[in-house]
């Protein structure tokens, strides 16, 4: 029977098949690219709109690129580190000052945040489909969200990727062997130290994740690991520490003062800003500059989900057998730490005056809530997964049965496939009415999250043409000042540093208030330069209170002002 049959090489019998990405992973990759591509398109459309605070960071990058200075803090204050300026400085040196080169590093930080969040979701026990859901939620880009992620105004773009990195490092430190942990301890301390220098808004996550590490690895921290961690922490925070020692500054006091000035807001306004407006704005459910009533539903769901997710993680910690280093206990512990950090961020914002005084704008202080998304949505996924997976399990069972029938017909009665029985047992379990109701409710919330986020993202895209037109008008202003050979001007706060950065300091601007009195100059040297120029001009947006005040000084006699109108702007030149 076997005569004349040539034996084939093993490679010919079992050829290698190319390794392919699992389908949900491929989808997550595509969704991530879509999120980055959407933000890249916004950048080319000059959206979100820039401002003088972002230009202040640009001026720091310009000075670093030229070697004119190496600022530790955002100009004009003793808090909020200038990491974004150092990241952008090489690009500014190569391409010159522009908003786009400032935002290329922030876009890269957002892409890194997506990648780290996907990885964190997987390390915390989520399957690939749940990781896809997390990436999809984070890929959406409402007004407040894209401002936090893309505007290089200090602190916000780097906080979320760094927070996700800390959580990933915490998982690794709790699961890996002691011999492989020293580099992770060093990385954890370095990231935490840099975060403390850049912006203390992330401090609640540092504290909760750090507390988990102390609880799990306190013996190790008492030895060499503790020394490595402390040394790396000091290294990361070195710019803040050295500057504080040299100049006698206290960044903690400065941060507390930034929480809102003037008359203290009452508690009703604070709680409304923090608990009603804050979560929908921070999580990307609101239109540009406002929150419609129907978009506030997340304010009700968010605290319930936060408590439910924390209870689920705590319950898992209590009921899971095994030692402290068992994967399920570590995953539950990190989820609980992330949820505690989110609660800390929300609580710190609620006690600040900013929550009651300027809730729409100051909701940026809640941008770190996004770090906790893999833990926050976990109960929804746990409830919805059996309901969503049931049809797929049924299809797989049918396919396996067909395969068994083919095998039986071709191999003489082979009628048992072990996988068929296990799938049948898993997929065929009857679900109770309560479980079905919970699954339907969870799917409804997930659909609401995605639907509301998509609507808010579309609203941002609709505003992009108007933002681009305003940026074109500002470029016309810069060109006109160059044509008029104007080198020094006076203008409002939101005009000055933006104009100075856009011209690469060819035009210097001193800040004035609407009553023409000196305003707040983040770089006092500009005021001295402008004051020494008798031909310094004035610049004001058309229709602004400052323009109205300057219009009173326009006239034909000597000592008055001549006006040059540019689209959206008015330039006032002293008459000689």
PDB file of C-alpha atoms in Angstrom, residues 400-553:
ATOM      1  CA  UNK A 400     -17.378  23.019  16.011  1.00  0.00           C
ATOM      2  CA  UNK A 401     -20.296  20.641  15.576  1.00  0.00           C
ATOM      3  CA  UNK A 402     -19.935  20.846  11.795  1.00  0.00           C
ATOM      4  CA  UNK A 403     -16.226  20.147  12.151  1.00  0.00           C
ATOM      5  CA  UNK A 404     -16.998  17.125  14.333  1.00  0.00           C
ATOM      6  CA  UNK A 405     -19.378  15.742  11.714  1.00  0.00           C
ATOM      7  CA  UNK A 406     -16.740  16.112   8.991  1.00  0.00           C
ATOM      8  CA  UNK A 407     -14.163  14.413  11.190  1.00  0.00           C
ATOM      9  CA  UNK A 408     -16.551  11.539  11.905  1.00  0.00           C
ATOM     10  CA  UNK A 409     -17.263  10.948   8.216  1.00  0.00           C
ATOM     11  CA  UNK A 410     -13.587  11.041   7.180  1.00  0.00           C
ATOM     12  CA  UNK A 411     -11.886   9.266  10.096  1.00  0.00           C
ATOM     13  CA  UNK A 412     -14.204   6.383  10.759  1.00  0.00           C
ATOM     14  CA  UNK A 413     -16.408   7.410  13.603  1.00  0.00           C
ATOM     15  CA  UNK A 414     -14.488  10.109  15.488  1.00  0.00           C
ATOM     16  CA  UNK A 415     -17.362  11.858  17.198  1.00  0.00           C
ATOM     17  CA  UNK A 416     -15.951  13.726  20.191  1.00  0.00           C
ATOM     18  CA  UNK A 417     -14.273  17.107  20.296  1.00  0.00           C
ATOM     19  CA  UNK A 418     -13.457  18.181  23.862  1.00  0.00           C
ATOM     20  CA  UNK A 419     -13.723  21.882  22.972  1.00  0.00           C
ATOM     21  CA  UNK A 420     -17.339  21.407  21.858  1.00  0.00           C
ATOM     22  CA  UNK A 421     -18.424  20.216  25.276  1.00  0.00           C
ATOM     23  CA  UNK A 422     -16.605  22.980  27.118  1.00  0.00           C
ATOM     24  CA  UNK A 423     -18.019  25.680  24.846  1.00  0.00           C
ATOM     25  CA  UNK A 424     -21.463  24.207  25.136  1.00  0.00           C
ATOM     26  CA  UNK A 425     -21.180  24.254  28.910  1.00  0.00           C
ATOM     27  CA  UNK A 426     -19.961  27.843  28.939  1.00  0.00           C
ATOM     28  CA  UNK A 427     -22.233  29.237  26.262  1.00  0.00           C
ATOM     29  CA  UNK A 428     -25.359  27.320  27.168  1.00  0.00           C
ATOM     30  CA  UNK A 429     -25.666  28.309  30.815  1.00  0.00           C
ATOM     31  CA  UNK A 430     -29.019  29.996  31.402  1.00  0.00           C
ATOM     32  CA  UNK A 431     -28.715  33.636  32.402  1.00  0.00           C
ATOM     33  CA  UNK A 432     -31.013  34.965  35.115  1.00  0.00           C
ATOM     34  CA  UNK A 433     -33.302  37.868  34.572  1.00  0.00           C
ATOM     35  CA  UNK A 434     -31.230  40.076  36.862  1.00  0.00           C
ATOM     36  CA  UNK A 435     -28.053  39.333  34.919  1.00  0.00           C
ATOM     37  CA  UNK A 436     -29.799  40.066  31.632  1.00  0.00           C
ATOM     38  CA  UNK A 437     -31.128  43.376  32.942  1.00  0.00           C
ATOM     39  CA  UNK A 438     -27.659  44.324  34.197  1.00  0.00           C
ATOM     40  CA  UNK A 439     -26.176  43.417  30.826  1.00  0.00           C
ATOM     41  CA  UNK A 440     -28.732  45.453  28.924  1.00  0.00           C
ATOM     42  CA  UNK A 441     -28.163  48.421  31.235  1.00  0.00           C
ATOM     43  CA  UNK A 442     -24.396  48.155  30.862  1.00  0.00           C
ATOM     44  CA  UNK A 443     -24.656  47.997  27.071  1.00  0.00           C
ATOM     45  CA  UNK A 444     -26.906  51.066  27.163  1.00  0.00           C
ATOM     46  CA  UNK A 445     -24.344  53.024  29.201  1.00  0.00           C
ATOM     47  CA  UNK A 446     -21.515  51.938  26.893  1.00  0.00           C
ATOM     48  CA  UNK A 447     -23.583  53.008  23.884  1.00  0.00           C
ATOM     49  CA  UNK A 448     -24.308  56.318  25.618  1.00  0.00           C
ATOM     50  CA  UNK A 449     -20.603  56.893  26.290  1.00  0.00           C
ATOM     51  CA  UNK A 450     -19.679  56.259  22.669  1.00  0.00           C
ATOM     52  CA  UNK A 451     -22.681  58.089  21.221  1.00  0.00           C
ATOM     53  CA  UNK A 452     -22.287  61.208  23.354  1.00  0.00           C
ATOM     54  CA  UNK A 453     -18.549  61.248  22.720  1.00  0.00           C
ATOM     55  CA  UNK A 454     -19.061  60.976  18.972  1.00  0.00           C
ATOM     56  CA  UNK A 455     -21.581  63.860  19.013  1.00  0.00           C
ATOM     57  CA  UNK A 456     -19.170  66.076  20.964  1.00  0.00           C
ATOM     58  CA  UNK A 457     -16.326  65.122  18.608  1.00  0.00           C
ATOM     59  CA  UNK A 458     -18.419  66.108  15.583  1.00  0.00           C
ATOM     60  CA  UNK A 459     -19.142  69.467  17.238  1.00  0.00           C
ATOM     61  CA  UNK A 460     -15.399  70.130  17.462  1.00  0.00           C
ATOM     62  CA  UNK A 461     -14.908  69.262  13.795  1.00  0.00           C
ATOM     63  CA  UNK A 462     -17.661  71.734  12.876  1.00  0.00           C
ATOM     64  CA  UNK A 463     -15.863  74.587  14.656  1.00  0.00           C
ATOM     65  CA  UNK A 464     -12.521  73.898  12.949  1.00  0.00           C
ATOM     66  CA  UNK A 465     -13.139  76.119   9.872  1.00  0.00           C
ATOM     67  CA  UNK A 466     -13.903  79.115  12.093  1.00  0.00           C
ATOM     68  CA  UNK A 467     -10.768  78.501  14.158  1.00  0.00           C
ATOM     69  CA  UNK A 468      -8.704  78.236  10.981  1.00  0.00           C
ATOM     70  CA  UNK A 469     -10.128  81.548   9.709  1.00  0.00           C
ATOM     71  CA  UNK A 470      -9.205  83.278  12.975  1.00  0.00           C
ATOM     72  CA  UNK A 471      -5.653  81.911  12.712  1.00  0.00           C
ATOM     73  CA  UNK A 472      -5.429  83.284   9.165  1.00  0.00           C
ATOM     74  CA  UNK A 473      -6.478  86.702  10.453  1.00  0.00           C
ATOM     75  CA  UNK A 474      -3.722  86.567  13.061  1.00  0.00           C
ATOM     76  CA  UNK A 475      -1.182  85.664  10.367  1.00  0.00           C
ATOM     77  CA  UNK A 476      -2.369  88.715   8.424  1.00  0.00           C
ATOM     78  CA  UNK A 477      -1.744  90.835  11.523  1.00  0.00           C
ATOM     79  CA  UNK A 478       1.809  89.506  11.772  1.00  0.00           C
ATOM     80  CA  UNK A 479       2.445  90.191   8.079  1.00  0.00           C
ATOM     81  CA  UNK A 480       1.054  93.741   8.344  1.00  0.00           C
ATOM     82  CA  UNK A 481       3.219  94.586  11.355  1.00  0.00           C
ATOM     83  CA  UNK A 482       6.236  93.378   9.391  1.00  0.00           C
ATOM     84  CA  UNK A 483       5.260  95.494   6.397  1.00  0.00           C
ATOM     85  CA  UNK A 484       4.879  98.549   8.655  1.00  0.00           C
ATOM     86  CA  UNK A 485       8.278  97.804  10.258  1.00  0.00           C
ATOM     87  CA  UNK A 486       6.715  97.795  13.722  1.00  0.00           C
ATOM     88  CA  UNK A 487       9.014  96.268  16.321  1.00  0.00           C
ATOM     89  CA  UNK A 488       7.348  97.111  19.635  1.00  0.00           C
ATOM     90  CA  UNK A 489       3.662  97.157  20.550  1.00  0.00           C
ATOM     91  CA  UNK A 490       1.307  97.228  23.473  1.00  0.00           C
ATOM     92  CA  UNK A 491      -1.750  94.953  23.672  1.00  0.00           C
ATOM     93  CA  UNK A 492      -3.940  92.815  25.888  1.00  0.00           C
ATOM     94  CA  UNK A 493      -2.730  89.736  27.747  1.00  0.00           C
ATOM     95  CA  UNK A 494      -4.246  87.311  25.218  1.00  0.00           C
ATOM     96  CA  UNK A 495      -2.600  89.234  22.377  1.00  0.00           C
ATOM     97  CA  UNK A 496       0.936  89.861  23.547  1.00  0.00           C
ATOM     98  CA  UNK A 497       2.846  86.614  23.935  1.00  0.00           C
ATOM     99  CA  UNK A 498       0.971  85.024  21.048  1.00  0.00           C
ATOM    100  CA  UNK A 499       2.136  87.845  18.802  1.00  0.00           C
ATOM    101  CA  UNK A 500       5.687  87.790  20.135  1.00  0.00           C
ATOM    102  CA  UNK A 501       6.050  84.022  19.639  1.00  0.00           C
ATOM    103  CA  UNK A 502       4.500  84.106  16.154  1.00  0.00           C
ATOM    104  CA  UNK A 503       7.117  86.664  15.070  1.00  0.00           C
ATOM    105  CA  UNK A 504      10.025  84.860  16.722  1.00  0.00           C
ATOM    106  CA  UNK A 505      10.486  87.893  19.018  1.00  0.00           C
ATOM    107  CA  UNK A 506      10.839  90.245  16.055  1.00  0.00           C
ATOM    108  CA  UNK A 507       7.869  92.072  17.591  1.00  0.00           C
ATOM    109  CA  UNK A 508       7.904  92.538  21.367  1.00  0.00           C
ATOM    110  CA  UNK A 509       4.672  93.235  23.212  1.00  0.00           C
ATOM    111  CA  UNK A 510       3.957  94.754  26.622  1.00  0.00           C
ATOM    112  CA  UNK A 511       0.641  93.899  28.271  1.00  0.00           C
ATOM    113  CA  UNK A 512      -1.918  96.594  29.057  1.00  0.00           C
ATOM    114  CA  UNK A 513      -5.357  96.332  30.601  1.00  0.00           C
ATOM    115  CA  UNK A 514      -8.493  97.742  28.978  1.00  0.00           C
ATOM    116  CA  UNK A 515      -7.972 101.066  30.766  1.00  0.00           C
ATOM    117  CA  UNK A 516      -4.467 101.331  29.184  1.00  0.00           C
ATOM    118  CA  UNK A 517      -2.665 100.749  32.496  1.00  0.00           C
ATOM    119  CA  UNK A 518       0.192  98.208  32.634  1.00  0.00           C
ATOM    120  CA  UNK A 519      -0.970  94.606  32.832  1.00  0.00           C
ATOM    121  CA  UNK A 520       0.652  91.292  33.748  1.00  0.00           C
ATOM    122  CA  UNK A 521       3.844  90.681  31.768  1.00  0.00           C
ATOM    123  CA  UNK A 522       5.157  87.120  32.092  1.00  0.00           C
ATOM    124  CA  UNK A 523       8.479  88.360  30.715  1.00  0.00           C
ATOM    125  CA  UNK A 524       9.152  91.809  32.233  1.00  0.00           C
ATOM    126  CA  UNK A 525      12.056  92.410  29.829  1.00  0.00           C
ATOM    127  CA  UNK A 526       9.531  92.977  27.041  1.00  0.00           C
ATOM    128  CA  UNK A 527       7.992  95.901  28.902  1.00  0.00           C
ATOM    129  CA  UNK A 528      11.348  97.582  29.304  1.00  0.00           C
ATOM    130  CA  UNK A 529      12.062  97.245  25.578  1.00  0.00           C
ATOM    131  CA  UNK A 530       8.657  98.638  24.611  1.00  0.00           C
ATOM    132  CA  UNK A 531       8.867 101.520  27.103  1.00  0.00           C
ATOM    133  CA  UNK A 532      12.152 102.613  25.541  1.00  0.00           C
ATOM    134  CA  UNK A 533      10.597 102.882  22.057  1.00  0.00           C
ATOM    135  CA  UNK A 534       8.763 106.206  21.433  1.00  0.00           C
ATOM    136  CA  UNK A 535       7.253 104.738  18.236  1.00  0.00           C
ATOM    137  CA  UNK A 536       5.706 101.711  19.944  1.00  0.00           C
ATOM    138  CA  UNK A 537       2.301 100.890  18.470  1.00  0.00           C
ATOM    139  CA  UNK A 538      -0.869  99.487  19.994  1.00  0.00           C
ATOM    140  CA  UNK A 539      -2.687  96.345  18.860  1.00  0.00           C
ATOM    141  CA  UNK A 540      -6.224  95.321  19.793  1.00  0.00           C
ATOM    142  CA  UNK A 541      -8.888  92.932  18.441  1.00  0.00           C
ATOM    143  CA  UNK A 542     -11.563  94.802  16.521  1.00  0.00           C
ATOM    144  CA  UNK A 543     -14.611  95.452  18.694  1.00  0.00           C
ATOM    145  CA  UNK A 544     -12.795  94.817  21.982  1.00  0.00           C
ATOM    146  CA  UNK A 545     -12.983  97.194  24.979  1.00  0.00           C
ATOM    147  CA  UNK A 546      -9.307  98.009  24.456  1.00  0.00           C
ATOM    148  CA  UNK A 547      -9.969  98.970  20.824  1.00  0.00           C
ATOM    149  CA  UNK A 548     -12.881 101.170  21.930  1.00  0.00           C
ATOM    150  CA  UNK A 549     -10.635 102.987  24.406  1.00  0.00           C
ATOM    151  CA  UNK A 550      -7.891 103.479  21.823  1.00  0.00           C
ATOM    152  CA  UNK A 551     -10.389 104.752  19.237  1.00  0.00           C
ATOM    153  CA  UNK A 552     -10.891 107.765  21.524  1.00  0.00           C
ATOM    154  CA  UNK A 553      -7.264 108.735  20.886  1.00  0.00           C
TER     155      UNK A 553
END
